[in-house]
mmCIF file of C-alpha atoms in Angstrom:
data_model
loop_
_atom_site.group_PDB
_atom_site.id
_atom_site.type_symbol
_atom_site.label_atom_id
_atom_site.label_comp_id
_atom_site.label_asym_id
_atom_site.label_seq_id
_atom_site.Cartn_x
_atom_site.Cartn_y
_atom_site.Cartn_z
ATOM 1 C CA MET A 1 5.198 34.207 24.812
ATOM 2 C CA THR A 2 3.081 32.228 23.063
ATOM 3 C CA PRO A 3 5.344 28.839 21.408
ATOM 4 C CA ALA A 4 4.973 28.112 17.853
ATOM 5 C CA PRO A 5 1.754 25.950 16.688
ATOM 6 C CA ALA A 6 3.464 22.318 14.618
ATOM 7 C CA GLY A 7 1.731 22.703 11.294
ATOM 8 C CA GLU A 8 1.579 20.546 7.813
ATOM 9 C CA HIS A 9 2.956 21.513 4.596
ATOM 10 C CA LEU A 10 1.450 18.981 1.928
ATOM 11 C CA PRO A 11 2.590 18.770 -1.372
ATOM 12 C CA ARG A 12 0.484 21.552 -4.099
ATOM 13 C CA ALA A 13 -2.499 19.504 -5.848
ATOM 14 C CA GLU A 14 -2.748 21.941 -8.947
ATOM 15 C CA GLU A 15 0.833 20.432 -9.550
ATOM 16 C CA PHE A 16 0.227 16.502 -8.870
ATOM 17 C CA LEU A 17 0.755 15.243 -12.350
ATOM 18 C CA LEU A 18 4.036 17.181 -12.245
ATOM 19 C CA TRP A 19 5.611 15.658 -8.842
ATOM 20 C CA PRO A 20 9.041 14.533 -8.766
ATOM 21 C CA PRO A 21 8.877 11.155 -7.760
ATOM 22 C CA SER A 22 9.843 11.946 -4.309
ATOM 23 C CA THR A 23 7.226 13.992 -3.726
ATOM 24 C CA GLN A 24 4.377 11.366 -5.394
ATOM 25 C CA ALA A 25 5.823 8.199 -3.040
ATOM 26 C CA TYR A 26 3.956 10.557 0.492
ATOM 27 C CA GLY A 27 1.208 12.449 -1.735
ATOM 28 C CA TYR A 28 -0.285 9.478 -3.541
ATOM 29 C CA ARG A 29 -1.046 8.490 -0.145
ATOM 30 C CA ILE A 30 -2.906 11.400 0.734
ATOM 31 C CA VAL A 31 -4.377 12.108 -2.449
ATOM 32 C CA ASP A 32 -7.513 12.476 -0.653
ATOM 33 C CA ARG A 33 -7.057 15.205 1.559
ATOM 34 C CA LEU A 34 -6.345 17.232 -1.114
ATOM 35 C CA PHE A 35 -8.412 16.602 -4.170
ATOM 36 C CA ALA A 36 -12.806 16.298 -3.339
ATOM 37 C CA THR A 37 -13.290 12.506 -2.778
ATOM 38 C CA ARG A 38 -16.475 10.394 -2.534
ATOM 39 C CA PRO A 39 -15.679 6.788 -1.056
ATOM 40 C CA VAL A 40 -17.872 4.081 -2.946
ATOM 41 C CA LEU A 41 -18.336 1.947 0.417
ATOM 42 C CA ALA A 42 -17.596 -1.758 -0.120
ATOM 43 C CA SER A 43 -20.354 -4.951 -0.225
ATOM 44 C CA GLY A 44 -21.597 -6.725 2.155
ATOM 45 C CA ARG A 45 -20.623 -9.688 -0.152
ATOM 46 C CA ALA A 46 -17.209 -8.193 0.103
ATOM 47 C CA ARG A 47 -14.658 -11.778 -0.587
ATOM 48 C CA VAL A 48 -11.285 -12.318 0.345
ATOM 49 C CA LEU A 49 -8.871 -13.694 -2.982
ATOM 50 C CA PRO A 50 -7.820 -16.990 -2.581
ATOM 51 C CA ARG A 51 -4.226 -16.969 -2.301
ATOM 52 C CA GLY A 52 -2.154 -19.540 -4.826
ATOM 53 C CA GLU A 53 0.975 -21.161 -4.911
ATOM 54 C CA THR A 54 3.819 -18.317 -5.481
ATOM 55 C CA LEU A 55 4.878 -17.786 -8.733
ATOM 56 C CA SER A 56 8.272 -18.615 -9.436
ATOM 57 C CA LEU A 57 9.993 -16.874 -12.140
ATOM 58 C CA PRO A 58 12.505 -18.843 -15.162
ATOM 59 C CA PRO A 59 16.262 -18.621 -14.011
ATOM 60 C CA GLY A 60 17.984 -15.456 -14.797
ATOM 61 C CA GLU A 61 15.136 -13.633 -15.225
ATOM 62 C CA PRO A 62 15.067 -10.223 -12.697
ATOM 63 C CA SER A 63 13.481 -10.845 -9.146
ATOM 64 C CA PHE A 64 10.156 -8.696 -8.901
ATOM 65 C CA GLU A 65 11.492 -6.922 -6.068
ATOM 66 C CA ARG A 66 14.243 -5.754 -8.891
ATOM 67 C CA PHE A 67 11.281 -5.192 -11.613
ATOM 68 C CA ILE A 68 9.732 -2.563 -8.483
ATOM 69 C CA ASP A 69 13.085 -1.038 -7.777
ATOM 70 C CA GLN A 70 13.913 -0.474 -11.740
ATOM 71 C CA ASN A 71 10.339 0.844 -12.269
ATOM 72 C CA HIS A 72 9.560 2.952 -8.661
ATOM 73 C CA THR A 73 6.503 0.475 -8.114
ATOM 74 C CA ALA A 74 4.543 1.032 -5.418
ATOM 75 C CA GLY A 75 3.084 -2.170 -5.554
ATOM 76 C CA LEU A 76 2.599 -5.506 -7.981
ATOM 77 C CA LEU A 77 -0.212 -7.912 -7.481
ATOM 78 C CA ILE A 78 -0.225 -11.247 -9.794
ATOM 79 C CA LEU A 79 -3.909 -13.458 -10.237
ATOM 80 C CA HIS A 80 -3.537 -16.519 -11.236
ATOM 81 C CA ASP A 81 -6.701 -18.519 -12.643
ATOM 82 C CA GLY A 82 -8.361 -16.687 -9.397
ATOM 83 C CA LYS A 83 -6.460 -16.086 -6.796
ATOM 84 C CA VAL A 84 -3.338 -14.433 -6.018
ATOM 85 C CA VAL A 85 -0.045 -15.706 -6.469
ATOM 86 C CA CYS A 86 1.914 -12.349 -6.669
ATOM 87 C CA GLU A 87 1.903 -9.843 -3.552
ATOM 88 C CA ARG A 88 4.473 -7.037 -2.968
ATOM 89 C CA TYR A 89 5.010 -3.991 -1.534
ATOM 90 C CA ALA A 90 7.344 -1.119 -1.821
ATOM 91 C CA LEU A 91 8.098 3.330 -1.178
ATOM 92 C CA GLY A 92 7.382 2.065 2.340
ATOM 93 C CA LEU A 93 3.954 0.904 1.976
ATOM 94 C CA ARG A 94 2.209 -1.970 3.166
ATOM 95 C CA GLU A 95 -1.136 -4.038 2.684
ATOM 96 C CA ALA A 96 -3.117 -1.586 4.658
ATOM 97 C CA ASP A 97 -1.935 1.473 3.735
ATOM 98 C CA ARG A 98 -3.984 3.966 1.285
ATOM 99 C CA TRP A 99 -2.628 5.088 -2.705
ATOM 100 C CA SER A 100 -3.443 6.662 -5.812
ATOM 101 C CA THR A 101 -5.338 4.518 -7.738
ATOM 102 C CA MET A 102 -4.650 6.975 -11.206
ATOM 103 C CA SER A 103 -6.116 5.181 -14.031
ATOM 104 C CA THR A 104 -7.056 2.022 -11.976
ATOM 105 C CA ILE A 105 -10.054 3.842 -11.615
ATOM 106 C CA LYS A 106 -11.343 3.687 -15.486
ATOM 107 C CA SER A 107 -11.403 -0.666 -14.906
ATOM 108 C CA MET A 108 -13.441 0.672 -11.242
ATOM 109 C CA THR A 109 -15.916 3.141 -13.826
ATOM 110 C CA ALA A 110 -16.631 -0.030 -16.110
ATOM 111 C CA ILE A 111 -17.566 -2.199 -12.996
ATOM 112 C CA LEU A 112 -20.007 0.676 -11.956
ATOM 113 C CA VAL A 113 -21.553 1.361 -14.962
ATOM 114 C CA GLY A 114 -21.850 -2.493 -15.682
ATOM 115 C CA ALA A 115 -23.724 -2.218 -12.008
ATOM 116 C CA ALA A 116 -25.285 0.786 -13.514
ATOM 117 C CA VAL A 117 -27.043 -0.802 -16.828
ATOM 118 C CA ARG A 118 -27.966 -4.002 -14.749
ATOM 119 C CA ASP A 119 -30.356 -1.643 -12.108
ATOM 120 C CA GLY A 120 -31.217 0.059 -15.197
ATOM 121 C CA ALA A 121 -29.807 3.049 -13.656
ATOM 122 C CA ILE A 122 -28.337 3.675 -17.264
ATOM 123 C CA ALA A 123 -30.212 2.323 -20.361
ATOM 124 C CA SER A 124 -27.463 1.567 -23.233
ATOM 125 C CA LEU A 125 -23.675 2.010 -23.256
ATOM 126 C CA ASP A 126 -25.281 3.487 -26.551
ATOM 127 C CA ASP A 127 -26.789 6.098 -25.628
ATOM 128 C CA PRO A 128 -25.057 9.727 -25.783
ATOM 129 C CA VAL A 129 -23.323 10.883 -22.611
ATOM 130 C CA PRO A 130 -25.768 14.245 -22.870
ATOM 131 C CA ASP A 131 -28.354 11.957 -21.127
ATOM 132 C CA TYR A 132 -26.597 11.015 -17.953
ATOM 133 C CA LEU A 133 -24.829 14.173 -17.445
ATOM 134 C CA THR A 134 -26.411 17.115 -19.184
ATOM 135 C CA ALA A 135 -24.179 19.840 -18.318
ATOM 136 C CA LEU A 136 -22.223 18.187 -21.616
ATOM 137 C CA ARG A 137 -25.232 18.974 -24.209
ATOM 138 C CA GLY A 138 -24.244 21.167 -26.266
ATOM 139 C CA SER A 139 -19.944 20.449 -26.096
ATOM 140 C CA ALA A 140 -17.848 18.512 -28.145
ATOM 141 C CA TYR A 141 -19.487 15.310 -25.994
ATOM 142 C CA ASP A 142 -22.854 15.943 -27.588
ATOM 143 C CA ARG A 143 -22.649 12.909 -29.868
ATOM 144 C CA VAL A 144 -20.192 10.763 -27.698
ATOM 145 C CA THR A 145 -22.074 7.187 -26.366
ATOM 146 C CA VAL A 146 -21.134 5.985 -23.373
ATOM 147 C CA ARG A 147 -19.408 3.090 -24.784
ATOM 148 C CA HIS A 148 -16.920 5.372 -26.637
ATOM 149 C CA LEU A 149 -16.470 7.246 -22.857
ATOM 150 C CA LEU A 150 -15.967 3.288 -21.617
ATOM 151 C CA THR A 151 -13.714 2.313 -24.347
ATOM 152 C CA MET A 152 -11.230 6.138 -24.535
ATOM 153 C CA SER A 153 -12.688 6.164 -28.291
ATOM 154 C CA SER A 154 -15.287 9.519 -27.894
ATOM 155 C CA GLY A 155 -12.931 11.165 -30.592
ATOM 156 C CA VAL A 156 -12.760 15.008 -28.609
ATOM 157 C CA GLY A 157 -9.043 16.300 -28.539
ATOM 158 C CA TRP A 158 -7.380 15.340 -25.406
ATOM 159 C CA THR A 159 -3.442 15.414 -24.821
ATOM 160 C CA GLU A 160 -2.087 13.343 -22.074
ATOM 161 C CA VAL A 161 1.504 14.483 -21.748
ATOM 162 C CA TYR A 162 2.180 14.490 -18.206
ATOM 163 C CA ASP A 163 5.292 16.352 -18.530
ATOM 164 C CA ASP A 164 3.970 18.776 -20.335
ATOM 165 C CA PRO A 165 2.150 21.801 -18.008
ATOM 166 C CA GLN A 166 0.357 22.893 -20.774
ATOM 167 C CA SER A 167 -0.985 19.878 -21.844
ATOM 168 C CA ASP A 168 -4.810 19.230 -21.441
ATOM 169 C CA VAL A 169 -3.959 16.539 -18.374
ATOM 170 C CA ASN A 170 -2.098 19.139 -16.490
ATOM 171 C CA ARG A 171 -5.044 22.574 -17.785
ATOM 172 C CA TYR A 172 -7.575 20.277 -16.668
ATOM 173 C CA CYS A 173 -5.653 19.375 -13.221
ATOM 174 C CA TRP A 174 -4.973 23.284 -12.747
ATOM 175 C CA ALA A 175 -8.953 24.068 -13.403
ATOM 176 C CA ARG A 176 -9.678 22.479 -10.656
ATOM 177 C CA TRP A 177 -8.711 25.535 -8.989
ATOM 178 C CA SER A 178 -10.142 27.625 -11.469
ATOM 179 C CA ARG A 179 -6.568 28.628 -12.157
ATOM 180 C CA ARG A 180 -4.915 28.742 -15.630
ATOM 181 C CA PRO A 181 -0.972 27.954 -16.047
ATOM 182 C CA PRO A 182 1.177 31.003 -17.295
ATOM 183 C CA ALA A 183 2.580 31.572 -19.702
ATOM 184 C CA ASN A 184 6.193 29.883 -18.340
ATOM 185 C CA GLY A 185 3.668 26.472 -17.568
ATOM 186 C CA LEU A 186 4.093 26.157 -14.020
ATOM 187 C CA PRO A 187 2.051 27.476 -12.060
ATOM 188 C CA THR A 188 2.687 30.498 -9.139
ATOM 189 C CA THR A 189 1.557 30.952 -5.250
#
């Protein structure tokens, strides 16, 4: 008789936006194993942010820890005058752990677009998006500019309701697996 091999169960990536908090705390740490990813390597000029005096809250205000607990927050970082004045981790995370960036990617994308403009890879923020993403020619994005995308003002219809399985954001998630959400809303195996 052959012993049964150990196996691993990963959360269903296509249900990413519908995961309950108990799954989020694990799944957001391993999204690179669930989705196609490409690392953006750090430059050789990265610098450590200096530390400032620890931020203290006024008497009677809830603590940072209470805020984190009440909001199911994974981490909190506060900068003041370019210095770290508060850094807290929760949900079992530590400083070097990985976590899904979610909407933080918008800011990272803006930084990379700024570098692309500086380097001449993007001529102008007012250029039409299809100049750079030719697959969008003939779509609703024909007259949308890079600036429109950066400011989230494209005018293209989009619903971002995370608990609605039929919203655009969830349908996009399912499309990554070439699956359509079923009529009852939740995907089947």
